[in-house]
Coordinates of C-alpha atoms in Angstrom, one line a residue:
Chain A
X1 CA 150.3 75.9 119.5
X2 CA 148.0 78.1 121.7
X3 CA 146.6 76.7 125.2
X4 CA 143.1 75.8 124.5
X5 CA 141.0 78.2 126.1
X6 CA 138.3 76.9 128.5
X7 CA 135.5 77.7 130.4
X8 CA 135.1 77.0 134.1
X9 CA 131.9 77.4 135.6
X10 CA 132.0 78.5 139.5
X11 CA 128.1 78.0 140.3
X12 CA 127.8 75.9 143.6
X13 CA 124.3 76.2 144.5
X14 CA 121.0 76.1 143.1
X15 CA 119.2 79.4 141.9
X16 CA 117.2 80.0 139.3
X17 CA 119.1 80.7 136.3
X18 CA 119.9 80.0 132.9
X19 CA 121.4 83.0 130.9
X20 CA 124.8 80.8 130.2
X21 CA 122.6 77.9 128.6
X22 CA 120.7 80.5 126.6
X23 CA 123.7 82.3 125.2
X24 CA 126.0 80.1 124.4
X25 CA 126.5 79.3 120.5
X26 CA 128.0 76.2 121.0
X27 CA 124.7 74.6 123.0
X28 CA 127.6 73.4 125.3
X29 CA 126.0 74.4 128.4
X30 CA 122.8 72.7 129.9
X31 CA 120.6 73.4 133.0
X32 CA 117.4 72.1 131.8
X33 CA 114.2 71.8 133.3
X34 CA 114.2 72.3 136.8
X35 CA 116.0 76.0 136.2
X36 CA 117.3 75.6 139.8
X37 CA 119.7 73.0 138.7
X38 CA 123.6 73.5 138.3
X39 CA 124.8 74.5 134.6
X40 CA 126.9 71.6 133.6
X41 CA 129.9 71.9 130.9
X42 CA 129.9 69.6 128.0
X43 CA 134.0 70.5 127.7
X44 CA 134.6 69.2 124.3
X45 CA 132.1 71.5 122.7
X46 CA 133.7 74.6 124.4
X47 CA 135.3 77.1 122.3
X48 CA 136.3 79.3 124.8
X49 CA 134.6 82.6 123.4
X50 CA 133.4 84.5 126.7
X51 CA 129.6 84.6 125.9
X52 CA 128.7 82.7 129.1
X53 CA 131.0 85.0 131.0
X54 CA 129.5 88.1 129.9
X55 CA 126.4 86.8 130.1
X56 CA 125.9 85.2 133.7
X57 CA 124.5 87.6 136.3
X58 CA 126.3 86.0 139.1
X59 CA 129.8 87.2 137.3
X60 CA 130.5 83.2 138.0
X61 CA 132.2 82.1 134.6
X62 CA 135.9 82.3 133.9
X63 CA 138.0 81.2 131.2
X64 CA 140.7 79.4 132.1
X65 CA 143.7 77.5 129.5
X66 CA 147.0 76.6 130.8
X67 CA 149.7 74.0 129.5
X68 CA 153.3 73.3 130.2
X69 CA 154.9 75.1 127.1
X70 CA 153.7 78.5 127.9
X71 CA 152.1 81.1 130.7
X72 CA 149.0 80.6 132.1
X73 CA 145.7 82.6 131.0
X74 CA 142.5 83.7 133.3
X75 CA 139.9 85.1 131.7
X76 CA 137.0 87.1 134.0
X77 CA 134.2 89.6 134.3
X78 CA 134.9 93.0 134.9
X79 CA 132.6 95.7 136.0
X80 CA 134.7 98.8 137.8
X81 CA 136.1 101.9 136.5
X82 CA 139.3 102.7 135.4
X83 CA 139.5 99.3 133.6
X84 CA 142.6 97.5 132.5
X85 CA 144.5 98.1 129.5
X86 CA 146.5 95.8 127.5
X87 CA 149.8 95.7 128.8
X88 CA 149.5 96.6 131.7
X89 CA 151.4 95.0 134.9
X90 CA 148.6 94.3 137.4
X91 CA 148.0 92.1 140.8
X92 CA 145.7 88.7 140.0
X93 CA 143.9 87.4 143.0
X94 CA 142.4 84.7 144.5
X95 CA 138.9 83.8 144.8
X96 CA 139.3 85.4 148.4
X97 CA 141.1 89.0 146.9
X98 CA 144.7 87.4 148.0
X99 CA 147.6 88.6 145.8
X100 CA 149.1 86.1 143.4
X101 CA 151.6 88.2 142.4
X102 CA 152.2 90.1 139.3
X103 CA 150.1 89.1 135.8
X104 CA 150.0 91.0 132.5
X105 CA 146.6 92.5 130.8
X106 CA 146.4 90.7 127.6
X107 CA 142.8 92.1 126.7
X108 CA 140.2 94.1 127.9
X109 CA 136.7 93.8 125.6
X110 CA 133.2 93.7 125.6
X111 CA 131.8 91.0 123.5
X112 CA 128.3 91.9 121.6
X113 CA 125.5 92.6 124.8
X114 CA 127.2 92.2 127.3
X115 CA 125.7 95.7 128.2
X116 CA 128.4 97.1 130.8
X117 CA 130.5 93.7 131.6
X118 CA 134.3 93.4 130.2
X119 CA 136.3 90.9 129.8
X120 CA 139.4 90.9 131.1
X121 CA 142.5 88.3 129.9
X122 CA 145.3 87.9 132.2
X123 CA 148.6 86.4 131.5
X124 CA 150.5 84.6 134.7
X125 CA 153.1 82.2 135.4
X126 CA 152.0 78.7 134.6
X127 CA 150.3 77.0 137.4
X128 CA 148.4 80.3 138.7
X129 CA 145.0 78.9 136.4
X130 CA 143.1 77.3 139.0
X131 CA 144.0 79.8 141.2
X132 CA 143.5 83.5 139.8
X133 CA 140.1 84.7 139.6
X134 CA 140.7 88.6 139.1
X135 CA 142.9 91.4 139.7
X136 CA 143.3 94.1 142.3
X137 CA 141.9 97.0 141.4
X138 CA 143.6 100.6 141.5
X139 CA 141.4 101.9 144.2
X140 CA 141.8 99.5 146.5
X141 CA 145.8 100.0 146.3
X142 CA 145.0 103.6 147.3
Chain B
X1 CA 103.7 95.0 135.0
X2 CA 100.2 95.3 136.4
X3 CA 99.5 98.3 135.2
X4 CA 100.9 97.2 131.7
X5 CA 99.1 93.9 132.1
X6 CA 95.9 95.4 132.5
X7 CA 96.1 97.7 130.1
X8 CA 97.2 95.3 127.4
X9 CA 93.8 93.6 128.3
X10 CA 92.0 96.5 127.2
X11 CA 91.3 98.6 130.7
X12 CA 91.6 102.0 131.4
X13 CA 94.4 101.9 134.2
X14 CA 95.8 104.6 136.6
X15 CA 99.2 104.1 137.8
X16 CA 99.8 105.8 141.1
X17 CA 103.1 106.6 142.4
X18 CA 104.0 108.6 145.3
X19 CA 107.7 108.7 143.9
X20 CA 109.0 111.3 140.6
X21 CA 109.3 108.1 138.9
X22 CA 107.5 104.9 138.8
X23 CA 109.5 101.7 138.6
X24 CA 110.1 101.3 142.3
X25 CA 113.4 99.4 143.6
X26 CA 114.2 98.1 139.3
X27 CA 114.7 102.0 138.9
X28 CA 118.4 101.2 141.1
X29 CA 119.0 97.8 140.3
X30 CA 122.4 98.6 138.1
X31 CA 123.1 94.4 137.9
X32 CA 122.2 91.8 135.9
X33 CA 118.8 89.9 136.9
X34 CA 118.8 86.1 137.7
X35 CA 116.0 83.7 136.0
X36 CA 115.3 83.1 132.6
X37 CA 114.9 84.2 129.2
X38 CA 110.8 84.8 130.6
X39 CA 112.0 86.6 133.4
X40 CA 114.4 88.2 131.4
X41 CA 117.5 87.1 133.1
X42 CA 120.3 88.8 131.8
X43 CA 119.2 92.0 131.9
X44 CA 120.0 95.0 134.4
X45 CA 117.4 95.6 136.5
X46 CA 117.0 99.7 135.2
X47 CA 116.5 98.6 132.1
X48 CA 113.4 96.6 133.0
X49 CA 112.0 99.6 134.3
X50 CA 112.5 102.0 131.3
X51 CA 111.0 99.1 128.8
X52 CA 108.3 98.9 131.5
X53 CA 107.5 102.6 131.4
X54 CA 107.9 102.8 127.8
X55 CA 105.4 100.1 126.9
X56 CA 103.2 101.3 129.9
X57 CA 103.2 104.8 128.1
X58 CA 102.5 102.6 124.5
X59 CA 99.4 100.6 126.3
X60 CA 97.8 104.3 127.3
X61 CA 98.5 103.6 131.1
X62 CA 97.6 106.9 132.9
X63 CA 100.8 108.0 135.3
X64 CA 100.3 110.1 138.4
X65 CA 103.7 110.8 139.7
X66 CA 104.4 112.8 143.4
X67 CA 101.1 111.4 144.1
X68 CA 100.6 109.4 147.6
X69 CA 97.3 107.4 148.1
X70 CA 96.4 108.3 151.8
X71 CA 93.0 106.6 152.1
X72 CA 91.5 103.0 150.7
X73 CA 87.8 102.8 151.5
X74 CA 86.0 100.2 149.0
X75 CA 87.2 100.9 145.6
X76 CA 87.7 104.3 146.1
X77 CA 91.5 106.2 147.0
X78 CA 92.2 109.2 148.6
X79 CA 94.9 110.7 146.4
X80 CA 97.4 114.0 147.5
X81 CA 99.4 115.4 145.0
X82 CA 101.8 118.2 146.2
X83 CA 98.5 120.8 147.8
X84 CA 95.8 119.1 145.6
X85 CA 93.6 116.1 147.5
X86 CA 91.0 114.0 145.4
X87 CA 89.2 111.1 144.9
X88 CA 89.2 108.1 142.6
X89 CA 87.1 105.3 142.3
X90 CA 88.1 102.1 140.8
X91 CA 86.4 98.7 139.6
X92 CA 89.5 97.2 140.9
X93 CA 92.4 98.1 142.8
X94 CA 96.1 96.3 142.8
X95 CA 98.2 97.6 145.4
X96 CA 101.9 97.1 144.6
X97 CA 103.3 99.3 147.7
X98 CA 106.7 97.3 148.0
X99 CA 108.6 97.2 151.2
X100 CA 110.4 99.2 153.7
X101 CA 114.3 98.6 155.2
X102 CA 114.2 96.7 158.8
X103 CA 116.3 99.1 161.6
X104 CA 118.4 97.6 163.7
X105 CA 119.7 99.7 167.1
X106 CA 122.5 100.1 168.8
X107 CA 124.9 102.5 170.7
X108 CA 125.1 105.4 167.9
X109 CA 122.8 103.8 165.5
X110 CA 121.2 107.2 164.9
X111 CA 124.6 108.9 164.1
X112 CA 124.3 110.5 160.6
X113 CA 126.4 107.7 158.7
X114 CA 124.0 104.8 160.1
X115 CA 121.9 104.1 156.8
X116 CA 120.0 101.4 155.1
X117 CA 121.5 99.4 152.4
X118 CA 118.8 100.5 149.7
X119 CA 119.1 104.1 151.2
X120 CA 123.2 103.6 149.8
X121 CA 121.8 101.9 146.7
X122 CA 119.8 105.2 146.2
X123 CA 122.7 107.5 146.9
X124 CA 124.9 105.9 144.6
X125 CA 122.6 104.3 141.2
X126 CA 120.2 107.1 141.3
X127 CA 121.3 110.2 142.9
X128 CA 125.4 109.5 141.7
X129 CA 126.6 110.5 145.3
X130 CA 128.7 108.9 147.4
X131 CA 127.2 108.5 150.8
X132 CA 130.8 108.0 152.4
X133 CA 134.0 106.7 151.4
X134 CA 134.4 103.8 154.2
X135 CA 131.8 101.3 154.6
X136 CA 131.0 98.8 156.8
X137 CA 127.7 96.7 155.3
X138 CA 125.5 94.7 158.4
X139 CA 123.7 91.5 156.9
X140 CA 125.2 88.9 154.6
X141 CA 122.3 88.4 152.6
X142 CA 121.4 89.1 148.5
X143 CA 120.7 93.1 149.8
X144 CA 123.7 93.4 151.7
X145 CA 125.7 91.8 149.1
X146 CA 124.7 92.9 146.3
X147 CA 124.9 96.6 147.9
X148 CA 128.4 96.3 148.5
X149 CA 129.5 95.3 145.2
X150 CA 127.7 98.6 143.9
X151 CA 129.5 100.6 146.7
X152 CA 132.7 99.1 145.1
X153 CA 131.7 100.0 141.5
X154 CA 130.5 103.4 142.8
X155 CA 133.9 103.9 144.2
X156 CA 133.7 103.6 147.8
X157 CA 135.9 101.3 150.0
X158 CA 133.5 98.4 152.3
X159 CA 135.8 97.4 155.0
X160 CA 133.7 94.3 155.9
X161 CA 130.3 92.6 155.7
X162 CA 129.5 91.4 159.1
X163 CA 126.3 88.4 159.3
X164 CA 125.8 87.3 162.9
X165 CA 124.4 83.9 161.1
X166 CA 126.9 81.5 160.7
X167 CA 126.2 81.2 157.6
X168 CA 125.1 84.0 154.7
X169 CA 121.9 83.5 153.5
X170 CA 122.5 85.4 150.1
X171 CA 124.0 83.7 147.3
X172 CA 127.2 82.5 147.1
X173 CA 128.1 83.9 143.9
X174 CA 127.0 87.2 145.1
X175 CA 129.6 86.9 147.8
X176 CA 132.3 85.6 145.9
X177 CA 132.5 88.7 144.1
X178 CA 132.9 91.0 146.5
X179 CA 135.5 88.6 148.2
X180 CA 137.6 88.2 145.0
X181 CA 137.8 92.3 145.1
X182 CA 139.6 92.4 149.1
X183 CA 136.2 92.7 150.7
X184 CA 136.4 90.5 154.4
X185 CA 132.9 88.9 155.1
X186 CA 132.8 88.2 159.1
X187 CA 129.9 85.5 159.5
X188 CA 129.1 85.2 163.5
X189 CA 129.4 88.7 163.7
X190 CA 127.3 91.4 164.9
X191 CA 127.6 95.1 165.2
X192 CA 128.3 96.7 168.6
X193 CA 128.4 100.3 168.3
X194 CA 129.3 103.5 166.1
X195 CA 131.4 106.3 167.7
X196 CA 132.3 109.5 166.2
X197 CA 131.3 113.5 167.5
X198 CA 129.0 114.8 164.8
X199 CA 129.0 111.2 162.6
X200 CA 130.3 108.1 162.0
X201 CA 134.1 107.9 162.6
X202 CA 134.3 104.5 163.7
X203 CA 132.5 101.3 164.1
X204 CA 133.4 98.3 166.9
X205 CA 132.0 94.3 165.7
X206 CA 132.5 91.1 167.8
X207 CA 132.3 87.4 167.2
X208 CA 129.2 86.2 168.4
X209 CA 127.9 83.5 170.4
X210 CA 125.2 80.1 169.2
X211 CA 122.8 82.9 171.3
X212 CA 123.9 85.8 169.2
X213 CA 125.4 87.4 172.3
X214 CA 129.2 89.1 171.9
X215 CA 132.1 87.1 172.7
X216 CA 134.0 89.5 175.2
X217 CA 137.7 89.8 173.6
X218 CA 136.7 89.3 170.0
X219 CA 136.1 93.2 169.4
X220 CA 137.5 94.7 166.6
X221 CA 137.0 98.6 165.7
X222 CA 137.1 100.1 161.9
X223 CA 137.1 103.6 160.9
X224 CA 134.5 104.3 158.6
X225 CA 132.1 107.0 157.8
X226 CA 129.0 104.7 156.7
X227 CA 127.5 101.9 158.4
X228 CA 124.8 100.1 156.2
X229 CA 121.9 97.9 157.5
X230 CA 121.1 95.7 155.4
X231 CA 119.2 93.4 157.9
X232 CA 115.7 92.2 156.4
X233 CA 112.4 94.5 154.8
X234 CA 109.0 94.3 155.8
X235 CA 106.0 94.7 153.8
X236 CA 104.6 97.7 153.0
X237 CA 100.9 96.6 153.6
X238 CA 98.9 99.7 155.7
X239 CA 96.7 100.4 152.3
X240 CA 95.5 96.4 153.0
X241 CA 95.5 97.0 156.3
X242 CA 93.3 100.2 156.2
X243 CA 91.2 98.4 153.5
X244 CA 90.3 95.6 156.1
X245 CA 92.7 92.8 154.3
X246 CA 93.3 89.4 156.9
X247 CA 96.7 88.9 157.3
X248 CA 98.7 86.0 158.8
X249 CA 102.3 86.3 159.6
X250 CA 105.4 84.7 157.7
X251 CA 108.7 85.6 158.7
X252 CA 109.8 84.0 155.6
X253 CA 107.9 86.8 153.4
X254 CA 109.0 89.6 156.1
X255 CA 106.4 89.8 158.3
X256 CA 102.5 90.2 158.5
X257 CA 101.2 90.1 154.5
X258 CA 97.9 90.1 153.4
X259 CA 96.0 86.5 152.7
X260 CA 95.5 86.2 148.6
X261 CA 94.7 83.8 146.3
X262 CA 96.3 82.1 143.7
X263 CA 95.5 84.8 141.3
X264 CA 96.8 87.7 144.0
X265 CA 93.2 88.5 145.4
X266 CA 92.8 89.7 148.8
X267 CA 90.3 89.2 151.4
X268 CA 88.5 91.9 150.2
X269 CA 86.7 92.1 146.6
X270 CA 88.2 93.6 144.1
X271 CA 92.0 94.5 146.1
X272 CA 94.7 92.1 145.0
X273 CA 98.3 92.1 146.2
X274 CA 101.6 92.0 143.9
X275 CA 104.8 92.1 145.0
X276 CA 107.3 92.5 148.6
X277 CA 104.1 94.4 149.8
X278 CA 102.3 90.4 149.5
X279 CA 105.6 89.2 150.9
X280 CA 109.2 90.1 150.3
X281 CA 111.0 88.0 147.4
X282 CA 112.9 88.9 144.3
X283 CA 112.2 91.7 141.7
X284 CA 111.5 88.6 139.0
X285 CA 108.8 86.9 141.4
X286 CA 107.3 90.8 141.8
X287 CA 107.0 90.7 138.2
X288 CA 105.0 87.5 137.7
X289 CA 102.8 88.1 140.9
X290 CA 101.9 91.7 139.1
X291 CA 101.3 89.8 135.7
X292 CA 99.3 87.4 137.6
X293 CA 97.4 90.1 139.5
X294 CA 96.9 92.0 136.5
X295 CA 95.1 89.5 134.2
X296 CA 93.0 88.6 137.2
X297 CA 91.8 91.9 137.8
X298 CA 91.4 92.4 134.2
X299 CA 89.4 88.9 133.7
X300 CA 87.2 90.1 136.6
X301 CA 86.5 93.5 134.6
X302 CA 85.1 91.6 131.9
X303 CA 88.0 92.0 129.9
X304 CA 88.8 88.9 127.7
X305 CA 92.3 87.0 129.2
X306 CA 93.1 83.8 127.7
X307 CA 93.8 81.5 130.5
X308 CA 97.1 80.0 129.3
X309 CA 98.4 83.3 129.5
X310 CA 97.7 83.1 133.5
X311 CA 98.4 79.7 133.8
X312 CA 101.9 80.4 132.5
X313 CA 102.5 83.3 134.7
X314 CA 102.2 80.7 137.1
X315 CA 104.3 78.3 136.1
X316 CA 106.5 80.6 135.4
X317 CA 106.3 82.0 139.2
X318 CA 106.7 78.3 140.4
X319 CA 110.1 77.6 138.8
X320 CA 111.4 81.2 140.7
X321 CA 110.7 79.5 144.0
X322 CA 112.2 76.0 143.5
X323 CA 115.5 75.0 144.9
X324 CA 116.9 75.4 148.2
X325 CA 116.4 79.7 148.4
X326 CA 112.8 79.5 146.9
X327 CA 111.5 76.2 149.1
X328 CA 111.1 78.3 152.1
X329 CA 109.2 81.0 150.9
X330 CA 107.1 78.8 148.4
X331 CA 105.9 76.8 151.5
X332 CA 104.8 80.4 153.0
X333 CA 103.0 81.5 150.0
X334 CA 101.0 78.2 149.7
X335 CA 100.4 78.8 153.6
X336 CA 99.0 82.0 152.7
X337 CA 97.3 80.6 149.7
X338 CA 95.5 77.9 151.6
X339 CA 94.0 80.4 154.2
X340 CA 92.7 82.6 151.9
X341 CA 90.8 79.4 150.2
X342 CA 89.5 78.8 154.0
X343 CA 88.2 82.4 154.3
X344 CA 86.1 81.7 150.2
X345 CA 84.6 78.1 150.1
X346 CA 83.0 77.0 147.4
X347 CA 85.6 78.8 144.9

């Protein structure tokens, strides 16, 4: 059986925003009335699709499954040229641009209007989850 | 929007723009906008602008281009376009002028290299140049941010971001994505000087003190080619100004803006105010003050506005200045508000 896939939402302060409540086909996201307050997760209606991801304008959504039988898997925004492709051996990071290590491209796509923003799957050995929250890109290697 | 607004209402409106291309600071905004569905969150800021244009063009707006507005006297502009000069009057007049980059000085901050951060933004989202390949980006707030993330996507390296707060006062989010692709962000720190023969070549910072003064040993130099300032705007207002607008100062809308009402009047009949020029916020809350001004000045034409449609502009303005980053500035607007009240009793 697959890790269930999972969002995590990394939103600690209040702005005014709601595109992750608005977009998600699941209604499993709610910021309500004021718009200032903090998107909160109702977990058992995730499905894990990426919508929110794509969607937030703070690039502050990741999807995140991990379990003991099998790699890890991050899932996160990206919006730089060359992207990844699948298969290919890259750096993950930390939320500070630290190396993790090696991790493996396991997709690269755009869902439906996300206008510009890809998604990018990363495998990584279990444990990494919490921690990777993107991948170093070629130019900053040069 | 005002233009759009207005003309939706059934005017005859004249946009006036001194740029090739109307649209102002949404023309370079290549990111996704905050807000909601209303304020059309979600969407990159260029695209607001084309739809804008598009539906301005669709409502009949009238769009002067290269055209600078060098004189406000009543209700009527002096207008320059390239060697031509003329005259226009108006039954009302909403002056959406925007705002202008703060400078900061120091040893070699007029080497070529030394730019604002929106002057970058320009190079890079609208012109497709690189200004340089090294960057170092002064101020840690949404501007300075936000610029540096679209240096990255442009290509370009940013060595640092250096804040002489102890704290940044953009959003946290904005930060985190710069950090998460290598990009140090040096709060208490404050640029020293830029060295290099005919430009840039290198740039010292220091660690600052609770008085913002350099902590001797903390120096650190960088090589770079591009220093960007990205240290505060200030309103745009000398068409107010010249058109004998009061003013009261707010440091938390940038500086001296012109008093207005509720509904984006001025002091003086017939001017209203939309935008960073009536204090600097957010594109979104520039939006809703120029829907706001715009069905004012179109109610006070005579043309026929329902009043939910204002009143929701308002709410709708409200709810982008609640929370923590909106509290500050919403106390300064009511501020301005409330004097301009003082200056009209009776309304």
């Amino acid at each position: 059986m697959s890790p269930r896939r999972i969002a995590v939402i990394e939103c600690p302060e209040e702005i005014p925003c709601n595109p992750c409540e608005t977009v998600c086909p699941q209604g499993a996201i709610q910021v309500g009335n004021p718009i200032t307050s903090r998107p909160r997760l109702d977990t058992r209606h995730c499905i894990g699709c990426g919508a929110c991801v794509a969607a937030c304008p703070g690039l502050a959504i990741f999807l995140v499954s991990s379990d003991n039988n099998g790699p890890d898997e991050v899932t996160f925004p990206y919006e730089f040229l060359p992207r990844p492709e699948p298969g290919e051996s890259v750096t993950a990071v930390n939320r500070d641009g630290e190396s993790l290590g090696p991790a493996w491209v396991k997709a690269c796509w755009q869902p439906q209007g996300a206008d510009g923003t890809y998604l990018v799957t990363i495998t990584l050995p279990v444990g990494l989850a919490t921690k990777a929250r993107g991948i170093r890109r070629p130019s900053h290697d040069r | 929007m005002s233009a759009l607004t207005i003309a939706r209402s059934g005017a005859q409106v004249v946009l006036i723009d001194e740029n090739d291309q109307p649209g102002g600071q949404l023309c370079k905004q290549i990111h996704k906008f905050f807000g909601s569905k209303d304020h059309r969150a979600g969407v990159r800021g260029y695209r607001i602008a084309t739809e804008l244009l598009e539906d301005c063009a669709a409502a009949g707006v009238e769009i002067l281009t290269d055209t600078v507005v060098f004189s406000i006297q009543d209700c009527t502009l002096g207008l320059a376009h390239r060697d031509d000069c003329f005259y226009l009057k108006a039954q009302a007049i909403i002056l959406a002028t925007g705002a202008s980059e703060n400078p900061l000085a120091f040893p070699g901050s007029t080497l070529p290299g030394v730019m604002g951060a929106g002057a970058a933004q320009t190079f890079v989202n609208l012109h497709r140049v690189l200004p340089g390949r090294r960057v170092l980006m002064v101020g840690g707030g949404n501007v300075g941010l936000i610029v540096s993330y679209q240096l990255l996507q442009a290509g370009a390296q940013v060595v640092g971001v250096v804040e002489a707060l102890p704290r940044l006062s953009g959003y946290q989010v904005h930060a985190a994505k710069i950090k998460r692709a290598g990009v140090p962000i040096w709060t208490g720190h404050t640029v020293l000087e830029a060295n290099g023969d005919q430009e840039v070549q290198e740039v010292t910072v220091a660690a600052v003190d609770d008085h913002f003064q350099p902590l001797p040993g903390s120096e650190r130099t960088l090589a770079v080619d591009t220093i960007c300032l990205a240290v505060g705007l200030t309103p745009l207002a000398e068409l107010a100004w010249q058109a004998g607008c009061r003013f009261f100062y707010q440091s938390a809308l940038g500086g001296q803006v012109p008093l207005h009402s509720v509904n984006m009047e001025s002091t003086v009949p017939h001017i209203y105010v939309a935008g960073d020029m009536a204090g600097v916020e957010e594109a979104s809350t520039a939006l809703e003050e120029g829907t706001i001004a715009g069905l004012a000045a179109a109610t006070a034409m005579g043309c026929s506005v329902p009043q939910a449609e204002l009143e929701a502009a308002q709410e709708r303005l409200a709810s982008l200045r609640r929370g923590p980053f909106g509290d500050l500035r919403q106390r300064a607007k009511s501020e301005l508000i409330k004097r301009w009240t003082d200056c009209h009793p009776g309304e």
